[in-house]
């Protein structure tokens, strides 16, 4: 008795998969070639489409596959800026504007990591004058980066207030400032504007 039901469910699942493949291959502009189903039929069809796996291993495998597909979509979206599949922290017009505002400007913070490597190498050299110079350079560069953060943050806050008045812009300034710490070519989502271009 239970065997027959599982066979029927498997057969109906394969039939539904084949139907999905044939409907997806159809040109969206072409006619359907069949009448529109009644509401009760469509709801019944939707209920039968949800097939729960019989064992935990199969459920876990399907869950992993879904997560893999979702991660791949997010990766592609981060590379080409597709808003539909971006992670939640990068979605929305406010975050997009913050990214474009940062990417259209030069900032000292994006050179912080290369400068830190150079300063570290100078501090390793066993010459007291170079070690002192590396410490002074680091402190000076750090002060300039903080001042650059303040300048960028104030400018971004002002632009957000003008463009998105009445909308929730919470966290957008910190999001933009954290983006400046990454080198331009390593930023994700990839920059969509050139330097000097207005966002």
Short mmCIF file of C-alpha atoms in Angstrom, two decimals:
data_model
loop_
_atom_site.label_atom_id
_atom_site.label_comp_id
_atom_site.label_asym_id
_atom_site.label_seq_id
_atom_site.Cartn_x
_atom_site.Cartn_y
_atom_site.Cartn_z
CA UNK A 1 0.00 0.00 0.00
CA UNK A 2 2.73 2.53 0.99
CA UNK A 3 4.93 1.32 -1.85
CA UNK A 4 2.37 2.14 -4.48
CA UNK A 5 1.83 5.69 -3.21
CA UNK A 6 5.55 6.45 -3.25
CA UNK A 7 5.81 5.12 -6.81
CA UNK A 8 2.86 7.29 -7.85
CA UNK A 9 4.44 10.36 -6.21
CA UNK A 10 7.76 9.71 -7.95
CA UNK A 11 6.03 9.25 -11.30
CA UNK A 12 3.99 12.44 -10.84
CA UNK A 13 7.14 14.36 -9.84
CA UNK A 14 8.94 13.25 -13.02
CA UNK A 15 5.91 14.18 -15.13
CA UNK A 16 5.79 17.64 -13.51
CA UNK A 17 9.52 18.12 -14.14
CA UNK A 18 9.04 17.26 -17.81
CA UNK A 19 6.10 19.67 -18.00
CA UNK A 20 8.22 22.43 -16.44
CA UNK A 21 11.00 21.83 -18.96
CA UNK A 22 8.61 22.01 -21.91
CA UNK A 23 6.91 25.16 -20.62
CA UNK A 24 10.21 26.91 -19.94
CA UNK A 25 11.49 26.15 -23.44
CA UNK A 26 8.45 27.93 -24.97
CA UNK A 27 8.94 31.41 -26.40
CA UNK A 28 7.36 33.94 -23.95
CA UNK A 29 5.74 35.84 -26.85
CA UNK A 30 4.08 32.73 -28.34
CA UNK A 31 0.59 31.55 -27.41
CA UNK A 32 0.23 28.84 -24.77
CA UNK A 33 -1.59 26.37 -27.00
CA UNK A 34 -3.85 25.34 -24.11
CA UNK A 35 -6.67 26.94 -22.14
CA UNK A 36 -5.96 28.76 -18.88
CA UNK A 37 -6.68 26.37 -15.97
CA UNK A 38 -9.41 27.09 -13.44
CA UNK A 39 -8.38 28.48 -10.08
CA UNK A 40 -9.18 25.22 -8.26
CA UNK A 41 -7.12 23.22 -10.77
CA UNK A 42 -4.17 25.62 -10.47
CA UNK A 43 -4.25 25.45 -6.66
CA UNK A 44 -4.47 21.65 -6.73
CA UNK A 45 -1.58 21.54 -9.20
CA UNK A 46 0.47 23.81 -6.94
CA UNK A 47 -0.17 21.55 -3.95
CA UNK A 48 0.95 18.46 -5.84
CA UNK A 49 4.14 20.16 -6.99
CA UNK A 50 5.50 20.35 -3.44
CA UNK A 51 7.09 16.94 -3.03
CA UNK A 52 8.73 16.26 0.31
CA UNK A 53 11.71 13.88 0.14
CA UNK A 54 11.17 10.52 1.84
CA UNK A 55 14.47 10.41 3.74
CA UNK A 56 16.74 12.89 5.49
CA UNK A 57 19.69 12.30 3.17
CA UNK A 58 17.68 13.27 0.12
CA UNK A 59 16.28 16.33 1.92
CA UNK A 60 19.80 17.39 2.96
CA UNK A 61 21.09 16.85 -0.59
CA UNK A 62 18.28 18.98 -2.04
CA UNK A 63 18.93 21.68 0.57
CA UNK A 64 22.65 21.74 -0.28
CA UNK A 65 21.85 21.95 -3.98
CA UNK A 66 19.47 24.87 -3.41
CA UNK A 67 22.09 26.68 -1.31
CA UNK A 68 24.75 26.06 -3.98
CA UNK A 69 22.51 27.52 -6.69
CA UNK A 70 21.67 30.53 -4.49
CA UNK A 71 25.37 31.16 -3.72
CA UNK A 72 26.22 30.99 -7.42
CA UNK A 73 23.46 33.51 -8.21
CA UNK A 74 24.81 35.82 -5.49
CA UNK A 75 28.36 35.47 -6.83
CA UNK A 76 27.26 36.36 -10.34
CA UNK A 77 25.24 39.30 -8.97
CA UNK A 78 28.28 40.59 -7.06
CA UNK A 79 30.30 40.47 -10.27
CA UNK A 80 27.76 42.16 -12.58
CA UNK A 81 25.67 44.22 -10.09
CA UNK A 82 22.34 42.43 -10.66
CA UNK A 83 20.11 43.82 -7.89
CA UNK A 84 17.74 40.82 -7.83
CA UNK A 85 20.26 38.34 -6.43
CA UNK A 86 22.54 40.55 -4.32
CA UNK A 87 22.93 39.70 -0.61
CA UNK A 88 20.56 41.57 1.72
CA UNK A 89 23.30 43.95 2.95
CA UNK A 90 23.95 45.19 -0.62
CA UNK A 91 20.34 45.49 -1.84
CA UNK A 92 18.34 48.62 -2.39
CA UNK A 93 18.77 52.04 -4.01
CA UNK A 94 20.31 53.56 -0.86
CA UNK A 95 23.14 51.02 -0.74
CA UNK A 96 23.64 51.28 -4.51
CA UNK A 97 23.99 55.06 -4.24
CA UNK A 98 26.48 54.68 -1.34
CA UNK A 99 28.56 52.29 -3.47
CA UNK A 100 28.49 54.60 -6.49
CA UNK A 101 29.33 57.64 -4.35
CA UNK A 102 32.40 55.89 -2.93
CA UNK A 103 33.50 54.34 -6.24
CA UNK A 104 33.37 57.66 -8.08
CA UNK A 105 35.96 59.24 -5.73
CA UNK A 106 39.60 58.78 -4.86
CA UNK A 107 40.23 58.06 -1.20
CA UNK A 108 43.34 57.48 0.90
CA UNK A 109 41.75 54.55 2.70
CA UNK A 110 41.90 52.29 -0.35
CA UNK A 111 45.70 52.56 -0.25
CA UNK A 112 45.83 51.71 3.45
CA UNK A 113 46.70 48.01 3.00
CA UNK A 114 49.54 48.55 0.47
CA UNK A 115 50.91 51.38 2.62
CA UNK A 116 50.70 49.20 5.74
CA UNK A 117 52.75 46.48 3.98
CA UNK A 118 55.45 48.99 3.00
CA UNK A 119 55.54 50.44 6.51
CA UNK A 120 55.76 46.94 7.99
CA UNK A 121 58.74 46.11 5.77
CA UNK A 122 60.47 49.34 6.82
CA UNK A 123 59.87 48.54 10.49
CA UNK A 124 61.46 45.08 10.10
CA UNK A 125 64.71 46.51 8.70
CA UNK A 126 67.19 46.78 11.57
CA UNK A 127 68.07 50.40 11.00
CA UNK A 128 66.82 52.66 13.83
CA UNK A 129 66.27 55.64 11.51
CA UNK A 130 64.07 53.57 9.15
CA UNK A 131 62.13 52.08 12.06
CA UNK A 132 61.44 55.57 13.44
CA UNK A 133 60.47 56.77 9.95
CA UNK A 134 58.06 53.83 9.51
CA UNK A 135 56.35 54.63 12.83
CA UNK A 136 55.96 58.30 11.94
CA UNK A 137 54.67 57.42 8.45
CA UNK A 138 52.12 55.04 9.89
CA UNK A 139 50.81 57.60 12.39
CA UNK A 140 50.67 60.31 9.73
CA UNK A 141 48.91 58.08 7.21
CA UNK A 142 46.45 56.91 9.87
CA UNK A 143 45.52 60.52 10.75
CA UNK A 144 44.99 61.36 7.06
CA UNK A 145 42.81 58.26 6.58
CA UNK A 146 40.63 59.23 9.56
CA UNK A 147 40.25 62.78 8.18
CA UNK A 148 39.37 61.29 4.79
CA UNK A 149 36.74 59.11 6.47
CA UNK A 150 35.20 62.17 8.12
CA UNK A 151 35.15 64.10 4.82
CA UNK A 152 33.64 61.19 2.90
CA UNK A 153 31.11 60.35 5.63
CA UNK A 154 29.83 63.93 5.90
CA UNK A 155 29.52 64.25 2.13
CA UNK A 156 27.73 60.92 1.80
CA UNK A 157 25.35 61.73 4.68
CA UNK A 158 24.44 65.05 3.05
CA UNK A 159 23.80 63.45 -0.36
CA UNK A 160 21.71 60.66 1.18
CA UNK A 161 19.63 63.24 3.06
CA UNK A 162 18.96 65.15 -0.16
CA UNK A 163 18.25 62.18 -2.43
CA UNK A 164 16.46 59.85 -0.04
CA UNK A 165 14.60 62.27 2.24
CA UNK A 166 12.11 60.37 4.40
CA UNK A 167 13.62 56.95 3.58
CA UNK A 168 15.58 54.70 5.91
CA UNK A 169 19.29 55.35 5.28
CA UNK A 170 20.52 53.81 8.51
CA UNK A 171 23.91 52.11 8.15
CA UNK A 172 24.54 53.42 4.63
CA UNK A 173 27.35 55.79 5.69
CA UNK A 174 29.20 53.05 7.59
CA UNK A 175 28.63 50.73 4.60
CA UNK A 176 30.23 53.29 2.26
CA UNK A 177 33.16 53.96 4.59
CA UNK A 178 33.91 50.24 4.96
CA UNK A 179 33.89 49.96 1.17
CA UNK A 180 36.65 52.58 0.89
CA UNK A 181 38.99 50.31 2.87
CA UNK A 182 39.01 47.83 -0.03
CA UNK A 183 41.11 48.43 -3.12
CA UNK A 184 38.85 49.39 -6.02
CA UNK A 185 39.54 46.29 -8.11
CA UNK A 186 38.76 43.99 -5.15
CA UNK A 187 35.43 45.59 -4.21
CA UNK A 188 32.27 43.51 -4.35
CA UNK A 189 29.78 44.27 -5.82
CA UNK A 190 32.03 45.45 -8.64
CA UNK A 191 32.11 49.24 -9.17
CA UNK A 192 29.52 50.38 -11.74
CA UNK A 193 30.79 53.97 -12.16
CA UNK A 194 34.12 55.42 -13.24
CA UNK A 195 36.16 57.79 -11.09
CA UNK A 196 34.97 61.35 -11.44
CA UNK A 197 31.56 60.27 -12.74
CA UNK A 198 28.52 61.54 -10.82
CA UNK A 199 26.53 58.72 -9.16
#
